[in-house]
Coordinates of C-alpha atoms and ligand atoms in Angstrom, one line a residue:
X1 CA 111.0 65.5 -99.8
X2 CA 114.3 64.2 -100.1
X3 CA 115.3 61.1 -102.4
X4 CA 115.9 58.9 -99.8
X5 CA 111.9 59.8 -98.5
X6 CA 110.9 58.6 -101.8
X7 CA 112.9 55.5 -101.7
X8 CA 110.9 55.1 -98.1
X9 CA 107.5 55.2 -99.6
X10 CA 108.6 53.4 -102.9
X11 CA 109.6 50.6 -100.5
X12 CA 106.7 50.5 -97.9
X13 CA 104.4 50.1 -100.6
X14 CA 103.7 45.9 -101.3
X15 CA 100.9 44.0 -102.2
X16 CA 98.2 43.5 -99.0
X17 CA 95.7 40.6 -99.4
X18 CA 94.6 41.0 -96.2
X19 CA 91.9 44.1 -94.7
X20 CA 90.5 45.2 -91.9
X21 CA 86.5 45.9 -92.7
X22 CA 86.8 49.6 -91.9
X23 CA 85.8 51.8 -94.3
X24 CA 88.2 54.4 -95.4
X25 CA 87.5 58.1 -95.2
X26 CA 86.0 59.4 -98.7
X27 CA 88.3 62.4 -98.2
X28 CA 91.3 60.5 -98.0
X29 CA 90.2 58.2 -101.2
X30 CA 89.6 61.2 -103.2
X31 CA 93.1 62.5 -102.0
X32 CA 94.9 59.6 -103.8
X33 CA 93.2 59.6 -106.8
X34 CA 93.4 63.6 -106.8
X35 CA 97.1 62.5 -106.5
X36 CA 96.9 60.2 -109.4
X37 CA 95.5 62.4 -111.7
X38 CA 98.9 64.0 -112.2
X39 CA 100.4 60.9 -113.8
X40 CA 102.0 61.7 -117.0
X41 CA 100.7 60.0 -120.2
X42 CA 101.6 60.6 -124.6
X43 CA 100.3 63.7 -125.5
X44 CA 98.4 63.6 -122.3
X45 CA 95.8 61.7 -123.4
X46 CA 95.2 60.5 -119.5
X47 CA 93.8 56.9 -121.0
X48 CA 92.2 55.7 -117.9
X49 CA 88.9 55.7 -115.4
X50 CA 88.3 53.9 -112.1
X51 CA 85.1 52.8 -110.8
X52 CA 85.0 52.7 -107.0
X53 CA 83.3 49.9 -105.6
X54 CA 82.9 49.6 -101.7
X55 CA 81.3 47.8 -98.9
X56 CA 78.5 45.6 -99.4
X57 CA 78.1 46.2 -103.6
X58 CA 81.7 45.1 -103.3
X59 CA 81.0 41.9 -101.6
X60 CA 78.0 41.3 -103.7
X61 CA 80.1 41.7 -106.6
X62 CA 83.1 39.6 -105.5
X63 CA 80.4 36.7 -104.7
X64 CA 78.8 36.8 -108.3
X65 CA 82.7 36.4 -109.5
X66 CA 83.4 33.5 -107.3
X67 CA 79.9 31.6 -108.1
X68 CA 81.2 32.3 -111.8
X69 CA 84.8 31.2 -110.9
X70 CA 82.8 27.7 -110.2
X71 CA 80.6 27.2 -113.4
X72 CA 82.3 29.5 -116.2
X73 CA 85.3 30.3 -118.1
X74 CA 87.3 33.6 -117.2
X75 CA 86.8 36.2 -120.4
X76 CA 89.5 39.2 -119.6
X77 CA 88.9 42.0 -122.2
X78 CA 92.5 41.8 -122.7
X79 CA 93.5 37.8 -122.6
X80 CA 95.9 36.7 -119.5
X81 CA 97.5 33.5 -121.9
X82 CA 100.9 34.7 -121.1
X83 CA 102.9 31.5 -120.2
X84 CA 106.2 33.3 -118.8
X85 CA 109.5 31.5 -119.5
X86 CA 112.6 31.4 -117.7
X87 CA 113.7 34.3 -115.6
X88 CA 109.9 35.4 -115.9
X89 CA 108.9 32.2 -114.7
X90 CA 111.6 31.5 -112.1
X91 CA 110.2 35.3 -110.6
X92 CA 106.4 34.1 -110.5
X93 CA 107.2 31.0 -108.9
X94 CA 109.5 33.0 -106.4
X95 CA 106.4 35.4 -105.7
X96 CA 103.5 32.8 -105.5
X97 CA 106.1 30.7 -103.0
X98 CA 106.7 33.1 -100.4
X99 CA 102.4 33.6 -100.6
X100 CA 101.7 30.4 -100.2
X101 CA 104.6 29.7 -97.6
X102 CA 103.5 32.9 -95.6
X103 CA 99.9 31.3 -95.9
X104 CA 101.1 27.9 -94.7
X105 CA 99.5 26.1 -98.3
X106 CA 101.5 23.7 -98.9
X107 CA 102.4 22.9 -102.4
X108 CA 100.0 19.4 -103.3
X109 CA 97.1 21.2 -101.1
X110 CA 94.9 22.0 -104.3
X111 CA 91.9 23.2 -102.5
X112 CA 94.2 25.6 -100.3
X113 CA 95.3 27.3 -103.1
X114 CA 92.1 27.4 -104.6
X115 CA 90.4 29.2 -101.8
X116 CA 93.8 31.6 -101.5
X117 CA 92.9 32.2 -105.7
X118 CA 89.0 32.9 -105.2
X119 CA 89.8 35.7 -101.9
X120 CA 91.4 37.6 -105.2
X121 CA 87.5 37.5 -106.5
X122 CA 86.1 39.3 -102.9
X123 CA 89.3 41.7 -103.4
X124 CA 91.2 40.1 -100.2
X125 CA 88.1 41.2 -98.2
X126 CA 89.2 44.7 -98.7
X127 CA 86.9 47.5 -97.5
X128 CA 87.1 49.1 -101.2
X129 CA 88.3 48.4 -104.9
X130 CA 88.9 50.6 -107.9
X131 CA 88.2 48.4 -111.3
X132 CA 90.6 50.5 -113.6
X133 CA 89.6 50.8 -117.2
X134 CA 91.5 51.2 -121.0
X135 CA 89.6 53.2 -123.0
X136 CA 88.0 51.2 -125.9
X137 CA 90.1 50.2 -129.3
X138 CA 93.7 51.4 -126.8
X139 CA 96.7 49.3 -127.1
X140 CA 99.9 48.1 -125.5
X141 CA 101.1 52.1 -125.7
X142 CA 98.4 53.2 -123.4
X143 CA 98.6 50.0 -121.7
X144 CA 101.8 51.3 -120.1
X145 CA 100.4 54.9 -119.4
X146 CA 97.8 53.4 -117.6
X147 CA 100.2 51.0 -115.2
X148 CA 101.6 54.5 -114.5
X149 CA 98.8 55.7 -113.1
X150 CA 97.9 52.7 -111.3
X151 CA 101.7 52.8 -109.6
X152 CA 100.7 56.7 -108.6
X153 CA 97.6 55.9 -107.2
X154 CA 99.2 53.0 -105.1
X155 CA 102.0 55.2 -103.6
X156 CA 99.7 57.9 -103.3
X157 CA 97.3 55.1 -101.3
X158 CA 100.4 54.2 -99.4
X159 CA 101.5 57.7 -98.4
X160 CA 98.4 57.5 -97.0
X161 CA 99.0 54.8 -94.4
X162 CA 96.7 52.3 -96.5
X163 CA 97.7 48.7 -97.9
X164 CA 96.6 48.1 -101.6
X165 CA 97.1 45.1 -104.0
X166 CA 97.0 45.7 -107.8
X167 CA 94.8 42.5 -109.0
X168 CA 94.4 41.2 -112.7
X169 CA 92.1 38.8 -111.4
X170 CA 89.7 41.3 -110.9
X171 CA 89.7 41.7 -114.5
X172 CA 88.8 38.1 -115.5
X173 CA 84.9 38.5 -115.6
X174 CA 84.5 42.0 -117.2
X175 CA 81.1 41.2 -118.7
X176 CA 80.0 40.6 -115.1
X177 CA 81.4 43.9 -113.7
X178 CA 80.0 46.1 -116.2
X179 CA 76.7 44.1 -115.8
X180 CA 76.8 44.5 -112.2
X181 CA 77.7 48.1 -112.1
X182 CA 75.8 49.4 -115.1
X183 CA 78.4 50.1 -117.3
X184 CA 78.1 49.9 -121.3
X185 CA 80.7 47.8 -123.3
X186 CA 83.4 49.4 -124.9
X187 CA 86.1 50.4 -122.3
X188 CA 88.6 47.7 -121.6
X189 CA 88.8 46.1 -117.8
X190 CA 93.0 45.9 -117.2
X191 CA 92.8 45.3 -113.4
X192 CA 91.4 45.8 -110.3
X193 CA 92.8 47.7 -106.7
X194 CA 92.1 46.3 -103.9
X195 CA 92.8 48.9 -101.0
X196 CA 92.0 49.6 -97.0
X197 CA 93.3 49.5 -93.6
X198 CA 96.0 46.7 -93.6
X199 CA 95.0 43.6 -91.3
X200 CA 98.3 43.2 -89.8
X201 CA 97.3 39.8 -88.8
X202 CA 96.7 38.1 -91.8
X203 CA 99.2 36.2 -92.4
X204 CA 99.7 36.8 -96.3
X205 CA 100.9 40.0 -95.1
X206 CA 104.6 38.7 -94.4
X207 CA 104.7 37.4 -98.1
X208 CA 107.9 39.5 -98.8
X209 CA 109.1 39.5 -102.5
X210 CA 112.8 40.6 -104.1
X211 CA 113.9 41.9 -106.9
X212 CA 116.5 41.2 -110.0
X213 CA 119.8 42.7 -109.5
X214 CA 119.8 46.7 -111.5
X215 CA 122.9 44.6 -113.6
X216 CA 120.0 42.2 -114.7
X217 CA 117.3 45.2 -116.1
X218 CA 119.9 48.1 -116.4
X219 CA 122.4 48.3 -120.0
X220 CA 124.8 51.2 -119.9
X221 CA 126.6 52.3 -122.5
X222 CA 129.7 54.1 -123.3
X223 CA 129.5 58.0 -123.4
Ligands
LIG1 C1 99.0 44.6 -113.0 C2 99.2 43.7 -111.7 C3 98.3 42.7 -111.5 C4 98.4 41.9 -110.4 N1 97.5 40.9 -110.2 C5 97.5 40.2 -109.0 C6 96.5 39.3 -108.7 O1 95.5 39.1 -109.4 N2 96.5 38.7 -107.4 C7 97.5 39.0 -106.5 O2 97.5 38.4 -105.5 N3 98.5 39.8 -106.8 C8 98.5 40.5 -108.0 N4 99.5 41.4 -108.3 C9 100.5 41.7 -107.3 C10 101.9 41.1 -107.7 O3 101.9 39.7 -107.4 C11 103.0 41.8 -106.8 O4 103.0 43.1 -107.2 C12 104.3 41.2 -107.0 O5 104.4 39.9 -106.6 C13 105.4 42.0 -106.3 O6 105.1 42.0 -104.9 P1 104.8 43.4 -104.1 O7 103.7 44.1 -104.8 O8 104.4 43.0 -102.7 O9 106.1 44.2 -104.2 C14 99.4 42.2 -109.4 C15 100.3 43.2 -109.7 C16 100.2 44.0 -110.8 C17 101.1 45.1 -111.0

């Protein structure tokens, strides 16, 4: 592979919200994730799992979150309060614009964006989703470790011809997950993965984001 290969696949990857139904082959899931695995982490503690959730338990799932989305509060296991300032604030509003232009929502059409929020609950429609958990008492540290992998496991996803969307709203009703998939308390819900066959019709997928100049993120110092 040459560095301009990697460049290829670190730029084909973006966020899909839009799926075909089609399931994708098991071989291929466990491919990624095999993939994955080889994300480097402090002492290699590896501090993540994934629970694969697919067809119609996923859509089962994603309607319990939006009849919850209606009646209760969200609960993350790690809060989402962040109110970004500034250039962080200038770059959401840059990101949610070209989604909602790409979706034709204009900006005073509440219940538009409402419905575009609450598709993040079914995962987009997408055939599958990996929920992606912190293992319990972790911290920012293994936070990051963990975005790692989930990065890896989205090229790897991508490598593989498949659209994927990284979604903290997934995260927002952890209680319900773990109730709905049998799992105990304990390990920390950070996001969810939405991932399938990309519908190229759906017109969120021509939302096209940028990036800050490398002069904005990049210091270098004298030798
Ligand atoms: C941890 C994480 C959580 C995200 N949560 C959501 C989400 O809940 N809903 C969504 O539509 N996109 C979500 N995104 C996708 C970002 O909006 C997207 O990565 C960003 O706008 C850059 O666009 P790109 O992925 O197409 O390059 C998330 C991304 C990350 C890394």
């Amino acid at each position: 592979m040459t560095p301009k290969d990697f460049d290829t696949l670190v730029h084909s990857r973006r966020s899909v919200r839009g799926y075909l139904p089609d399931p994708v082959d098991d071989a291929v899931i466990t491919q990624a994730v095999q993939t994955a695995l080889w994300t480097p982490s402090n002492c290699n503690v590896q501090p993540w799992s994934l629970h694969l959730v697919s067809g119609a338990n996923l859509r089962a799932l994603g309607a319990a979150m939006i009849a919850q989305a209606s009646t209760g509060q969200p609960a993350p296991d790690v809060p989402m309060d962040t109110a970004y300032q500034d250039v962080f604030r200038s770059r959401q509003i840059g990101a949610a614009k070209a989604l909602y232009t790409a979706m034709e929502i204009a900006r005073d059409d509440h219940q538009g964006r409402t419905d575009a929020f609450l598709r993040n609950l079914d995962a987009f429609g997408a055939p599958h989703a990996f929920f992606v958990f912190l293992p319990e008492g972790f911290g920012t540290r293994e936070a990051a470790d963990l975005g790692g992998f989930v990065q890896t496991l989205l090229l790897a996803l991508t490598a593989q011809g498949l659209g994927s969307c990284p979604q903290g709203a997934l995260s927002l009703y952890p209680d319900l997950v773990r109730d709905h998939l049998g799992l105990p308390q304990g390990p920390q819900l950070i996001c969810g993965i939405a991932f399938g066959h990309i519908d190229p019709d759906h017109p969120s997928n021509t939302a096209r984001t940028d990036r800050a100049a490398l002069t904005d993120i990049l210091t270098r110092h004298p030798a």
